[in-house]
Coordinates of C-alpha atoms in Angstrom, one line a residue:
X274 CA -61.1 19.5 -27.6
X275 CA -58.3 17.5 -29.7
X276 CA -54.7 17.3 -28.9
X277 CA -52.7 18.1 -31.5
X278 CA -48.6 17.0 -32.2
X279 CA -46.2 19.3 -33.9
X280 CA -43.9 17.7 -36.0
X281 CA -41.0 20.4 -36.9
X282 CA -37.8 19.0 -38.8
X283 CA -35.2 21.6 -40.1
X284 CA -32.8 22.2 -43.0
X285 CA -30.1 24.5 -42.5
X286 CA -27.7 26.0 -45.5
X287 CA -24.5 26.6 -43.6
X288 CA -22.0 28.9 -45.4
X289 CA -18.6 27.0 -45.5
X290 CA -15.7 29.3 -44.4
X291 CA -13.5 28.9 -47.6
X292 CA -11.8 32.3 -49.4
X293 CA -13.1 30.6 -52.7
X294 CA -16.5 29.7 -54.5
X295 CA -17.2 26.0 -54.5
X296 CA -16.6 25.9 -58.3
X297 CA -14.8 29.0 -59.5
X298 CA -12.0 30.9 -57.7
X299 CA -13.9 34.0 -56.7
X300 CA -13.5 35.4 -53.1
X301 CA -16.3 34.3 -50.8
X302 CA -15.7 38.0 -49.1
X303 CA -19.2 39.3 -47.7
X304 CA -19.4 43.2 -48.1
X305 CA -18.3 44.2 -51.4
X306 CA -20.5 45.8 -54.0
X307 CA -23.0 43.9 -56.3
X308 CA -21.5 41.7 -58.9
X309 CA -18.0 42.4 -58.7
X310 CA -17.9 39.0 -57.1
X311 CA -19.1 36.7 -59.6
X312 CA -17.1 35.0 -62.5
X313 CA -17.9 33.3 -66.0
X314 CA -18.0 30.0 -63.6
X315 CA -20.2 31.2 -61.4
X316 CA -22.8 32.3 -64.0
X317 CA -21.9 29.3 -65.9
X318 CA -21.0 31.2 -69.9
X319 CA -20.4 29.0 -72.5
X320 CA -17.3 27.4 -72.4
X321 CA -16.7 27.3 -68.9
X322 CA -16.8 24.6 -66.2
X323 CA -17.0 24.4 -62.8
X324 CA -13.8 22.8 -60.6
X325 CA -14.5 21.7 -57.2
X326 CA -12.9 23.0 -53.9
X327 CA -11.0 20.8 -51.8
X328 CA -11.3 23.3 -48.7
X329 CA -15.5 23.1 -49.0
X330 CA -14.9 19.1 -49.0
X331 CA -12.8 19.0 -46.1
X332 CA -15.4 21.4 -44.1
X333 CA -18.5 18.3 -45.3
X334 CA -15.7 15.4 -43.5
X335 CA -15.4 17.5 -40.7
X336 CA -19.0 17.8 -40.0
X337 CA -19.7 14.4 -40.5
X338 CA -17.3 13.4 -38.6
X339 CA -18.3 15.8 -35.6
X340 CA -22.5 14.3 -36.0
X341 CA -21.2 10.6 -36.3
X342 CA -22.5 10.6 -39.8
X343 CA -20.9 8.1 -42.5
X344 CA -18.9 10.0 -44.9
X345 CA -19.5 8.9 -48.7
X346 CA -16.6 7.4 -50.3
X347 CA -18.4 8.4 -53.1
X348 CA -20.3 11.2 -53.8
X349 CA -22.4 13.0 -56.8
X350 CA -23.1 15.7 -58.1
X351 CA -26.4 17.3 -59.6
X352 CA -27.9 20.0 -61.8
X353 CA -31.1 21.2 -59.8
X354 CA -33.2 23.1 -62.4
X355 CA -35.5 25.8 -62.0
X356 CA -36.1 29.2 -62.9
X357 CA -35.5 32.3 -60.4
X358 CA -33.8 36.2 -61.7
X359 CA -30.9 35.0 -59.4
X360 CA -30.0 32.0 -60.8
X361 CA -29.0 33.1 -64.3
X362 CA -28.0 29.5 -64.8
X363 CA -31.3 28.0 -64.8
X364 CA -30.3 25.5 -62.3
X365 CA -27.9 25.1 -59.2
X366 CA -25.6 22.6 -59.0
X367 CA -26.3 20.6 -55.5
X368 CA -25.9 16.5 -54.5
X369 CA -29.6 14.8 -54.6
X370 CA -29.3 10.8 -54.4
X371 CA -25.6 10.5 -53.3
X372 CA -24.7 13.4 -50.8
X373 CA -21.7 13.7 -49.4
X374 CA -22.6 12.9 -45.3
X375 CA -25.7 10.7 -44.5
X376 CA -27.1 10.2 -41.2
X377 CA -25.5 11.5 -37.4
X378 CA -27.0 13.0 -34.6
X379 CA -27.0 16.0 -32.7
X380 CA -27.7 16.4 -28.9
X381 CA -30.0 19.1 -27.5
X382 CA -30.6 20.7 -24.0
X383 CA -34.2 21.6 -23.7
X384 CA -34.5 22.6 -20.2
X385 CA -33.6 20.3 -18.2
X386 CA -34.1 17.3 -20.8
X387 CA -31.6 16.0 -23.5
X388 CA -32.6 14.9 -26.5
X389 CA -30.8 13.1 -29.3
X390 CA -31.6 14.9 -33.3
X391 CA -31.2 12.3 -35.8
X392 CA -30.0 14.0 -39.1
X393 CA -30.8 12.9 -42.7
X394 CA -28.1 13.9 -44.7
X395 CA -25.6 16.9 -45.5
X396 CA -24.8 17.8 -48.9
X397 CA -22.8 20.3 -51.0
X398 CA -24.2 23.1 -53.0
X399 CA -23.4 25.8 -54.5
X400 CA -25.8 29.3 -53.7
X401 CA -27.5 31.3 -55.8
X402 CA -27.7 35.0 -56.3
X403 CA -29.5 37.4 -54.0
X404 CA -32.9 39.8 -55.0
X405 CA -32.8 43.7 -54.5
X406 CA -35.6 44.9 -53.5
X407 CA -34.9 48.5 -51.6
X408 CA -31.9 50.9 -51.5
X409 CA -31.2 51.1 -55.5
X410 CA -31.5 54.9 -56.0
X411 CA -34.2 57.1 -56.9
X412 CA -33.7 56.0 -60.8
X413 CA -35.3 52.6 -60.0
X414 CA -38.6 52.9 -58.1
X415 CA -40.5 49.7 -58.4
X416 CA -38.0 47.8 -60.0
X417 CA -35.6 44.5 -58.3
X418 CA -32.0 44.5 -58.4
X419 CA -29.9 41.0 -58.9
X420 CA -26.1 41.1 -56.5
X421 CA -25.1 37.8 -58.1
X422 CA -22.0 37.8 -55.7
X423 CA -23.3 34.9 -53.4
X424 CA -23.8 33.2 -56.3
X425 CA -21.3 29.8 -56.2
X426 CA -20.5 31.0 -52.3
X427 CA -20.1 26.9 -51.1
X428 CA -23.1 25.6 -48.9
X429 CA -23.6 22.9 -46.7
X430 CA -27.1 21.9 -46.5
X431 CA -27.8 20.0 -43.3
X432 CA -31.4 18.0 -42.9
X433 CA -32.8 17.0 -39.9
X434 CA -35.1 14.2 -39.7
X435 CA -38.9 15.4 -38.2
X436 CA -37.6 14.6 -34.8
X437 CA -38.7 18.0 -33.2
X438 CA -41.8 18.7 -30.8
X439 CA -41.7 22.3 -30.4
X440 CA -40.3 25.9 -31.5
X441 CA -38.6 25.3 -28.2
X442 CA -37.0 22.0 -29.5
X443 CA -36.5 23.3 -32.9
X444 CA -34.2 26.8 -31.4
X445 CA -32.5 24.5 -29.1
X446 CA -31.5 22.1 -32.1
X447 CA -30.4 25.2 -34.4
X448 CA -28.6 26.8 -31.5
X449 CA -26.8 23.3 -31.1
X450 CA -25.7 23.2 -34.4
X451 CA -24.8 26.9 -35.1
X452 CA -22.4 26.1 -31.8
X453 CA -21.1 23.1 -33.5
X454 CA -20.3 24.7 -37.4
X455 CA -18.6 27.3 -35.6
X456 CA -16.7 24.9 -32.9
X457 CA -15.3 22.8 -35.5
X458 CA -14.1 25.8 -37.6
X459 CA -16.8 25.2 -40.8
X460 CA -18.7 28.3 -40.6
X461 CA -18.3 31.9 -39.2
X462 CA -22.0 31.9 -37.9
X463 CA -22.7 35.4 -39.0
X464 CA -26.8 35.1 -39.3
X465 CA -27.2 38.5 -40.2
X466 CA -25.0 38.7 -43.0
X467 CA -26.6 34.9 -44.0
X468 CA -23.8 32.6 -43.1
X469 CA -26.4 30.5 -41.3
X470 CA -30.0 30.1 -42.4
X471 CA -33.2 27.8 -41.1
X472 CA -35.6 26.6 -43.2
X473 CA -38.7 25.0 -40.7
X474 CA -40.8 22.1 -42.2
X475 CA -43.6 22.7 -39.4
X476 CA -46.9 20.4 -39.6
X477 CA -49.5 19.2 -37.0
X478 CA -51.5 16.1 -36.4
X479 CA -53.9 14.5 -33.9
X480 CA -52.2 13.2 -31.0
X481 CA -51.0 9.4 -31.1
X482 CA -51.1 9.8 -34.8
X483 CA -48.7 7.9 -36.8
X484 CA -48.8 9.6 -40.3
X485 CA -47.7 12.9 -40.8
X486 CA -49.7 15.8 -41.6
X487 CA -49.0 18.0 -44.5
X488 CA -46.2 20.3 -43.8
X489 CA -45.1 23.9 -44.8
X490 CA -41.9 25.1 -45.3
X491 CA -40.7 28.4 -43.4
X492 CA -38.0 29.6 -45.7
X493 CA -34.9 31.9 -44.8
X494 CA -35.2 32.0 -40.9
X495 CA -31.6 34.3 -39.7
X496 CA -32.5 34.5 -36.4
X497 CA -33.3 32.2 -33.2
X498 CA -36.0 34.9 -32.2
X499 CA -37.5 34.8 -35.8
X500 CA -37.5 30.7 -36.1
X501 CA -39.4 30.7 -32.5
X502 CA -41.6 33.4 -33.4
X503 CA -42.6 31.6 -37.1
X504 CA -42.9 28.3 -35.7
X505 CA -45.2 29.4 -32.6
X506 CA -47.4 31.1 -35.1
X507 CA -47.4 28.8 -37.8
X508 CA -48.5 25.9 -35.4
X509 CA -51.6 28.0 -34.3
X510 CA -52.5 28.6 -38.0
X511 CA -52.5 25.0 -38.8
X512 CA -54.6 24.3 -36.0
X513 CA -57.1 26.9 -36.3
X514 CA -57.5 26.0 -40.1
X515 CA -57.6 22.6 -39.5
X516 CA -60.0 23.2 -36.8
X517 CA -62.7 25.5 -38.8
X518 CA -62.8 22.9 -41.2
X519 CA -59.9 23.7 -43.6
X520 CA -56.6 21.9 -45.1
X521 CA -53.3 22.7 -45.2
X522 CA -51.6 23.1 -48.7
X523 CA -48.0 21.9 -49.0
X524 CA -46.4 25.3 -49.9
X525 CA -43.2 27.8 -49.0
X526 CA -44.3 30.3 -46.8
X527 CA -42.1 33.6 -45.4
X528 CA -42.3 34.7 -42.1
X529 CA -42.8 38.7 -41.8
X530 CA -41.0 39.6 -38.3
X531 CA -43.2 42.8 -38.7
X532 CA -46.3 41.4 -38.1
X533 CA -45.6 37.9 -36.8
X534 CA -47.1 36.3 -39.2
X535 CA -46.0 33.7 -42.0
X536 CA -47.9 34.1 -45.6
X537 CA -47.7 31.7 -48.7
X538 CA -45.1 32.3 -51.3
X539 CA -45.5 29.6 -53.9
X540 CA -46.9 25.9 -54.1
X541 CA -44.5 23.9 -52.5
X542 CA -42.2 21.6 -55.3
X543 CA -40.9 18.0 -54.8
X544 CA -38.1 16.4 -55.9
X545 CA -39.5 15.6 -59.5
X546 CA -40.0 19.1 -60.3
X547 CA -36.6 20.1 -60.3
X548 CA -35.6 17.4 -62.4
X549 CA -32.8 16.5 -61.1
X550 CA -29.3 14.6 -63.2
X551 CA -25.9 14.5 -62.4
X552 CA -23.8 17.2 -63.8
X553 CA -22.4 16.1 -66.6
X554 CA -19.4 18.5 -66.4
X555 CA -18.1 17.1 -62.5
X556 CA -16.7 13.5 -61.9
X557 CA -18.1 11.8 -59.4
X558 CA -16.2 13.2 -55.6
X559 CA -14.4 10.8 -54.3
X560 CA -13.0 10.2 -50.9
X561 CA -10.4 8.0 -49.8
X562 CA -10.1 6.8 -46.1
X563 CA -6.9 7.9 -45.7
X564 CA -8.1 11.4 -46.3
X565 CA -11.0 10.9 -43.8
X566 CA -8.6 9.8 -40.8
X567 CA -6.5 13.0 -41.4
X568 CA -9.3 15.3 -40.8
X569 CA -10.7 13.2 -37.8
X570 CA -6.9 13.6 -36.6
X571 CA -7.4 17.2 -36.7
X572 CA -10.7 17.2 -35.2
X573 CA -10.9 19.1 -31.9
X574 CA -12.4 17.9 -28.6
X575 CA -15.9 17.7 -29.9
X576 CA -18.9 20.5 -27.4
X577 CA -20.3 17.3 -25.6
X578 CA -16.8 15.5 -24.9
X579 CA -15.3 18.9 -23.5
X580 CA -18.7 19.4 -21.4
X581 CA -18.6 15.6 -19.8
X582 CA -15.1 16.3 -19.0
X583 CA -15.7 19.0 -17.4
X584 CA -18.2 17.6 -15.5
X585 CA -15.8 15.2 -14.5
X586 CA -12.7 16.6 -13.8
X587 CA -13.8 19.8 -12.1
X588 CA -17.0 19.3 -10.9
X589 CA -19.1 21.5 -12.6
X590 CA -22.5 21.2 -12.9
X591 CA -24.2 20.0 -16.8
X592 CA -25.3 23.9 -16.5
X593 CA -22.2 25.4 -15.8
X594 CA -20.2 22.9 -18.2
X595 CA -23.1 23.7 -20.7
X596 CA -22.4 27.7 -20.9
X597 CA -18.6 27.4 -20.5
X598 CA -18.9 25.4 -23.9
X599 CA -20.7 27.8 -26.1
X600 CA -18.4 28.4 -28.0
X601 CA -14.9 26.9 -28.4
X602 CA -13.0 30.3 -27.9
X603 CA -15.1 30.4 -24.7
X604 CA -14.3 26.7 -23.2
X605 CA -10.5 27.5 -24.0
X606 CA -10.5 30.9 -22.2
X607 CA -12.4 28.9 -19.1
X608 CA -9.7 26.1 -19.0
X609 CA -6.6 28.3 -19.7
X610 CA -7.9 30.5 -16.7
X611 CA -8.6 27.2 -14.8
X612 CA -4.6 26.6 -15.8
X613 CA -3.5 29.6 -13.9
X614 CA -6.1 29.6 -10.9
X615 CA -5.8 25.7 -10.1
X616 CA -8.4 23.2 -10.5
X617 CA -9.2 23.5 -6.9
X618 CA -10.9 26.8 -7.9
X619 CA -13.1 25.0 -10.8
X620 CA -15.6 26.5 -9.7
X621 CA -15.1 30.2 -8.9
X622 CA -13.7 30.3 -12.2
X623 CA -16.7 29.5 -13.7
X624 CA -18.8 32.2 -11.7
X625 CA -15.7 34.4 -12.9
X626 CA -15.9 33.8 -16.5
X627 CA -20.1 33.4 -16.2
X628 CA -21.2 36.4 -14.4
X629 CA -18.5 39.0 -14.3
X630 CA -16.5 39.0 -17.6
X631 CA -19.4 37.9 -19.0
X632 CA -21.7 41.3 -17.7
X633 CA -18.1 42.7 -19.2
X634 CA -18.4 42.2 -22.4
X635 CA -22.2 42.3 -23.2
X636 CA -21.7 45.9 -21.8
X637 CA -18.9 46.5 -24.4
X638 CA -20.6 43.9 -27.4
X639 CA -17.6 42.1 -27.2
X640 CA -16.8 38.3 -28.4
X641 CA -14.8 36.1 -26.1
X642 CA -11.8 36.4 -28.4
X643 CA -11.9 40.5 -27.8
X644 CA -11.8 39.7 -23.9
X645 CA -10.0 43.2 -22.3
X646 CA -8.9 40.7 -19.5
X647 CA -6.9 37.7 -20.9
X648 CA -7.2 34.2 -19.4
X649 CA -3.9 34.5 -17.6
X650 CA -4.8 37.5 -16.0
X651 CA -8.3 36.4 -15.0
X652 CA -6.6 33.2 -13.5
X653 CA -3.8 34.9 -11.3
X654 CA -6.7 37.3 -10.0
X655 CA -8.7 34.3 -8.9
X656 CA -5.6 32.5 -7.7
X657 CA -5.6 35.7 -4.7
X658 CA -9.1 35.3 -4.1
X659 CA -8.3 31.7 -3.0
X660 CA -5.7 32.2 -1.2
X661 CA -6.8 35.0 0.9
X662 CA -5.0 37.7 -0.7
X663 CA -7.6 39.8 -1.4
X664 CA -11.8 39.9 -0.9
X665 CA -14.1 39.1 -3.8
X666 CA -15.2 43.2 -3.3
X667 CA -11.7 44.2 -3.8
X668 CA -11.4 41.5 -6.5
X669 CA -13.8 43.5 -8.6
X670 CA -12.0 46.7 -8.4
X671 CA -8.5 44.4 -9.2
X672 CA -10.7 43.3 -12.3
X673 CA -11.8 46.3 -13.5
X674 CA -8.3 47.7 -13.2
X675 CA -7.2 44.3 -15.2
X676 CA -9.7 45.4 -17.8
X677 CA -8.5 48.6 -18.3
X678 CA -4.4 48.3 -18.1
X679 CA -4.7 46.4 -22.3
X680 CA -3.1 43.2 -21.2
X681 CA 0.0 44.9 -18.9
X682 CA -0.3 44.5 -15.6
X683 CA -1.3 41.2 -13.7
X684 CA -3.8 40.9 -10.6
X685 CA -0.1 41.1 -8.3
X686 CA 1.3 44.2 -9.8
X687 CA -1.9 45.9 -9.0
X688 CA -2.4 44.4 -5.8
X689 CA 0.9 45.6 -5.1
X690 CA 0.6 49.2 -6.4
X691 CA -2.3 49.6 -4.8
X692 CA -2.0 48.5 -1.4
X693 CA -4.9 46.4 -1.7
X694 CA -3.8 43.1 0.3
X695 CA -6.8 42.2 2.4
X696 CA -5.8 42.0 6.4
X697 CA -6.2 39.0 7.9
X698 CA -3.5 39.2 10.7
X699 CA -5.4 38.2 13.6
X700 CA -3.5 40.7 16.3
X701 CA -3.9 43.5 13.9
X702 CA -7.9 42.8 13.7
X703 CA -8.2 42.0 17.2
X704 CA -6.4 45.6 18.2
X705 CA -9.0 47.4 15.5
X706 CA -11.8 45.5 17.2
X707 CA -11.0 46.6 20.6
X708 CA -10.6 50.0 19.6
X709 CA -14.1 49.7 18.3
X710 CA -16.0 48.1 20.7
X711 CA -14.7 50.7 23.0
X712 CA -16.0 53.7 20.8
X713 CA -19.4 51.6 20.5
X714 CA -20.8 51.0 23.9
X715 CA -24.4 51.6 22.5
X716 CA -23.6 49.0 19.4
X717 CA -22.2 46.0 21.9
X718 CA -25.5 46.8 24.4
X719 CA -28.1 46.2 21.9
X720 CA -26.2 43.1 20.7
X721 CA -26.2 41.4 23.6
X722 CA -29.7 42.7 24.3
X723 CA -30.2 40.1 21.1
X724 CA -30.6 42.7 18.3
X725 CA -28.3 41.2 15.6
X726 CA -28.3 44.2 12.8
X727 CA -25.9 45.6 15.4
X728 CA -23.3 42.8 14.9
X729 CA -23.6 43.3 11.1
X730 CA -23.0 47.2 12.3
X731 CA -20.0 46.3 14.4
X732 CA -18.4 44.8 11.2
X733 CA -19.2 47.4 8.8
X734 CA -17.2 49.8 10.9
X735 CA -14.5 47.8 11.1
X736 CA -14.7 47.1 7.4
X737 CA -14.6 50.9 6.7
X738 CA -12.1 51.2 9.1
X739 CA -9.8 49.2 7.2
X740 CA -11.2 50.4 3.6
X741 CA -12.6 47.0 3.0
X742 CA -8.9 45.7 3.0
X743 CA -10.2 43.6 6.3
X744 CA -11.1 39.8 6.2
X745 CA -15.1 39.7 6.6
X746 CA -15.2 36.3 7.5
X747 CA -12.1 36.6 9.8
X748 CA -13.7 39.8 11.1
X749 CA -16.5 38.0 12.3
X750 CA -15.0 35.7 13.8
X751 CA -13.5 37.6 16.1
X752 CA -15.9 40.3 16.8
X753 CA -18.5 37.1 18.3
X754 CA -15.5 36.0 20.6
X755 CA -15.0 39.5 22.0
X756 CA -18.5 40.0 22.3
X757 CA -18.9 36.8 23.8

């Protein structure tokens, strides 16, 4: 039987986060009714022409920056022609020979093995309209609707070079940069209202192969489940028609989440057919280096910087480190907590912020930035745990209380109010474990007859005794040196 390669490389059109078109002033706003959005500019009437934003170029130097790509001095602009109801132009206007950003990298996590992405390019378009198919009112059964509001809504298109190996691969690398738009403040993310969208170039070929095999395009991919789910079953299709004796067509294929399965849409165009020239009604961009160094200034602490730091510095593991930098919101939550607790406590913390806000806010479909519990809160609870205060049981009932008080009380004030301090004074224990032992002569004789749940017994009575207020570890302690 033959061993086959996959061979997946993937172009992504990242929505820019600017209130403005990329060549009109129209508001990028997502939500408001069809065509109320969309200008002479947009739709390109005679006499009108396009002025670029400087907001969508700053967003391109900031990603290049961020994938250690070079950043044009000088850039153009094209017309891309071709003929679709939402493009009432008759072409789009997008970069072809001189983009904006060429080359960079971005690092994956695929299990337990890193891998480096090489990119191609990223360049700035403009988008077109959007097709109505559904929900247009009784009146218009059978007929397509045009919302031409995304129409001019600023794009960067980001290429990957054919570096991937798997769906695996290819949702770890779309994961990574979806993190990384949204870390470095480009992009809002939002897959389903379109913010971020995958296109998969997906082909096979024999193993140990050099050439590539003819590929086909998975368009419009707004989900991580969807691009894994395409990609798996594209792969299989390739093989099995390659297999029975068929070829693969270059073509643009949809993937239908319904039935799992991607179908042709149209013979897939190169370059020459869009026949592409610089727009004759835009100047050539150009960008200075002085303009360049600003924005690196402004740059945050780039996702893998903050995560070998981490590492580093608190002694996380590259798992832990990984999570905590999701997002940014997330890894400045986990560090302002870390403020509060100590960096002793790195990694209780962590568990913290992991496991228990983290079951938090899934339960309530809440974003880091909605935490109930702030990062200062979080921080002086942990902060108690350390230092003996409290028990990690009665932590969770100090938490939940946290969660509930909107951001007024602190871990103290509760503790406080509540009584909750845990008891670790050793005569105090000692007297309680006397008392005990005395009440429980059938408990200590089947100790020391070597049955051991009756320890564990011993110190769940004096654990309800005390209303869990007791030290466990304390408790122990001493119950073994009475017992003897």
């Amino acid at each position: 039987m033959k061993h086959w390669e996959v061979v997946i490389g993937i172009e992504t059109h990242v929505q820019l986060s600017t209130a403005s078109k990329i060549f009109s002033g129209s508001s990028t706003a997502f939500g408001s009714a069809p065509n109320l959005q969309a200008n002479a500019v947009d739709i390109a009437l005679p006499g009108v022409l396009p002025v670029l934003n400087r907001a969508a170029v700053e967003c391109a130097i900031r990603f290049g920056l961020a994938v250690g790509g070079e950043v044009a001095a000088r850039s153009v602009f094209a017309r891309k022609n071709y003929f679709y109801p939402d493009l009432p132009k008759g072409y789009q206007i997008s970069q072809y020979e001189l983009p904006v950003v060429c080359g960079g990298s971005l690092p994956i996590q695929c299990g337990e093995n890193e891998k480096l992405i090489s990119l191609t390019r990223a360049h700035l378009e403009e988008d077109a309209g959007k097709s109505l198919h559904e929900g247009l009112g009784p009146t218009a059964q059978g007929r397509s609707g045009i919302d031409l509001n995304r129409a001019g809504t600023p794009l960067l298109e980001i290429v990957s070079e054919p570096d991937m190996r798997s769906a695996a691969e290819a949702v770890a690398y779309a994961r990574a940069l979806h993190a990384l738009v949204r870390w470095i403040g480009i992009c809002d993310g939002n897959m389903q209202e379109g913010s971020f969208r995958c296109d998969a170039n997906v082909s096979v070929r024999p193993a140990g192969e050099v050439r590539l095999g003819t590929r086909r395009e998975i368009k419009n991919l707004n989900s991580f489940r969807f691009l894994q789910q395409a990609i798996d079953y594209e792969v299989q299709w390739q093989i099995a028609t390659i297999e029975d004796g068929g070829s693969i067509e270059q073509s643009t294929v949809l993937f239908d989440p319904a039935s799992g399965e991607t179908r042709a849409m149209r013979s897939k165009e190169d370059a020459h057919d869009y026949r592409y020239f610089p727009d004759p009604d835009l100047l050539p961009l150009i960008v200075d280096r002085q303009w360049v160094e600003q924005v690196r200034a402004e740059l945050p602490e780039l996702p893998a910087a903050r995560r070998a730091r981490l590492i580093a510095d608190c002694g996380l593991s590259a798992y832990d480190a990984g999570v905590l930098t999701a997002s940014l919101d997330l890894a400045n939550y986990y560090e302002a907590t870390l403020a509060t607790a100590g960096k002793e406590n790195a990694k209780i913390c962590a568990n913290w912020v992991m496991v228990d806000l983290a079951a938090r806010l899934n339960r309530e479909d809440r974003e880091i930035g909605q935490s109930p519990v702030s990062a200062t809160q979080l921080g002086g609870l942990i902060a108690r745990i350390a230092d003996g205060t409290i028990s990690t049981s009665m932590a969770r009932k100090v938490f939940d209380e946290l969660c509930n008080s909107g951001h007024t009380s602190s871990a103290d004030e509760i503790i406080a109010r509540q009584g909750l301090q845990q008891i670790s004074d050793d005569s105090a224990l000692t007297a309680l474990i006397d008392d005990l032992l005395a009440a429980n002569p059938g408990m200590v004789a089947e100790f020391r007859s070597g049955k051991e749940k009756a320890f564990n017994a011993l110190v769940g009575q004096v654990m309800k005794a005390t209303r869990g207020q007791a030290n466990p570890q304390r408790v122990s302690e001493l119950l073994r040196r009475r017992l003897g």
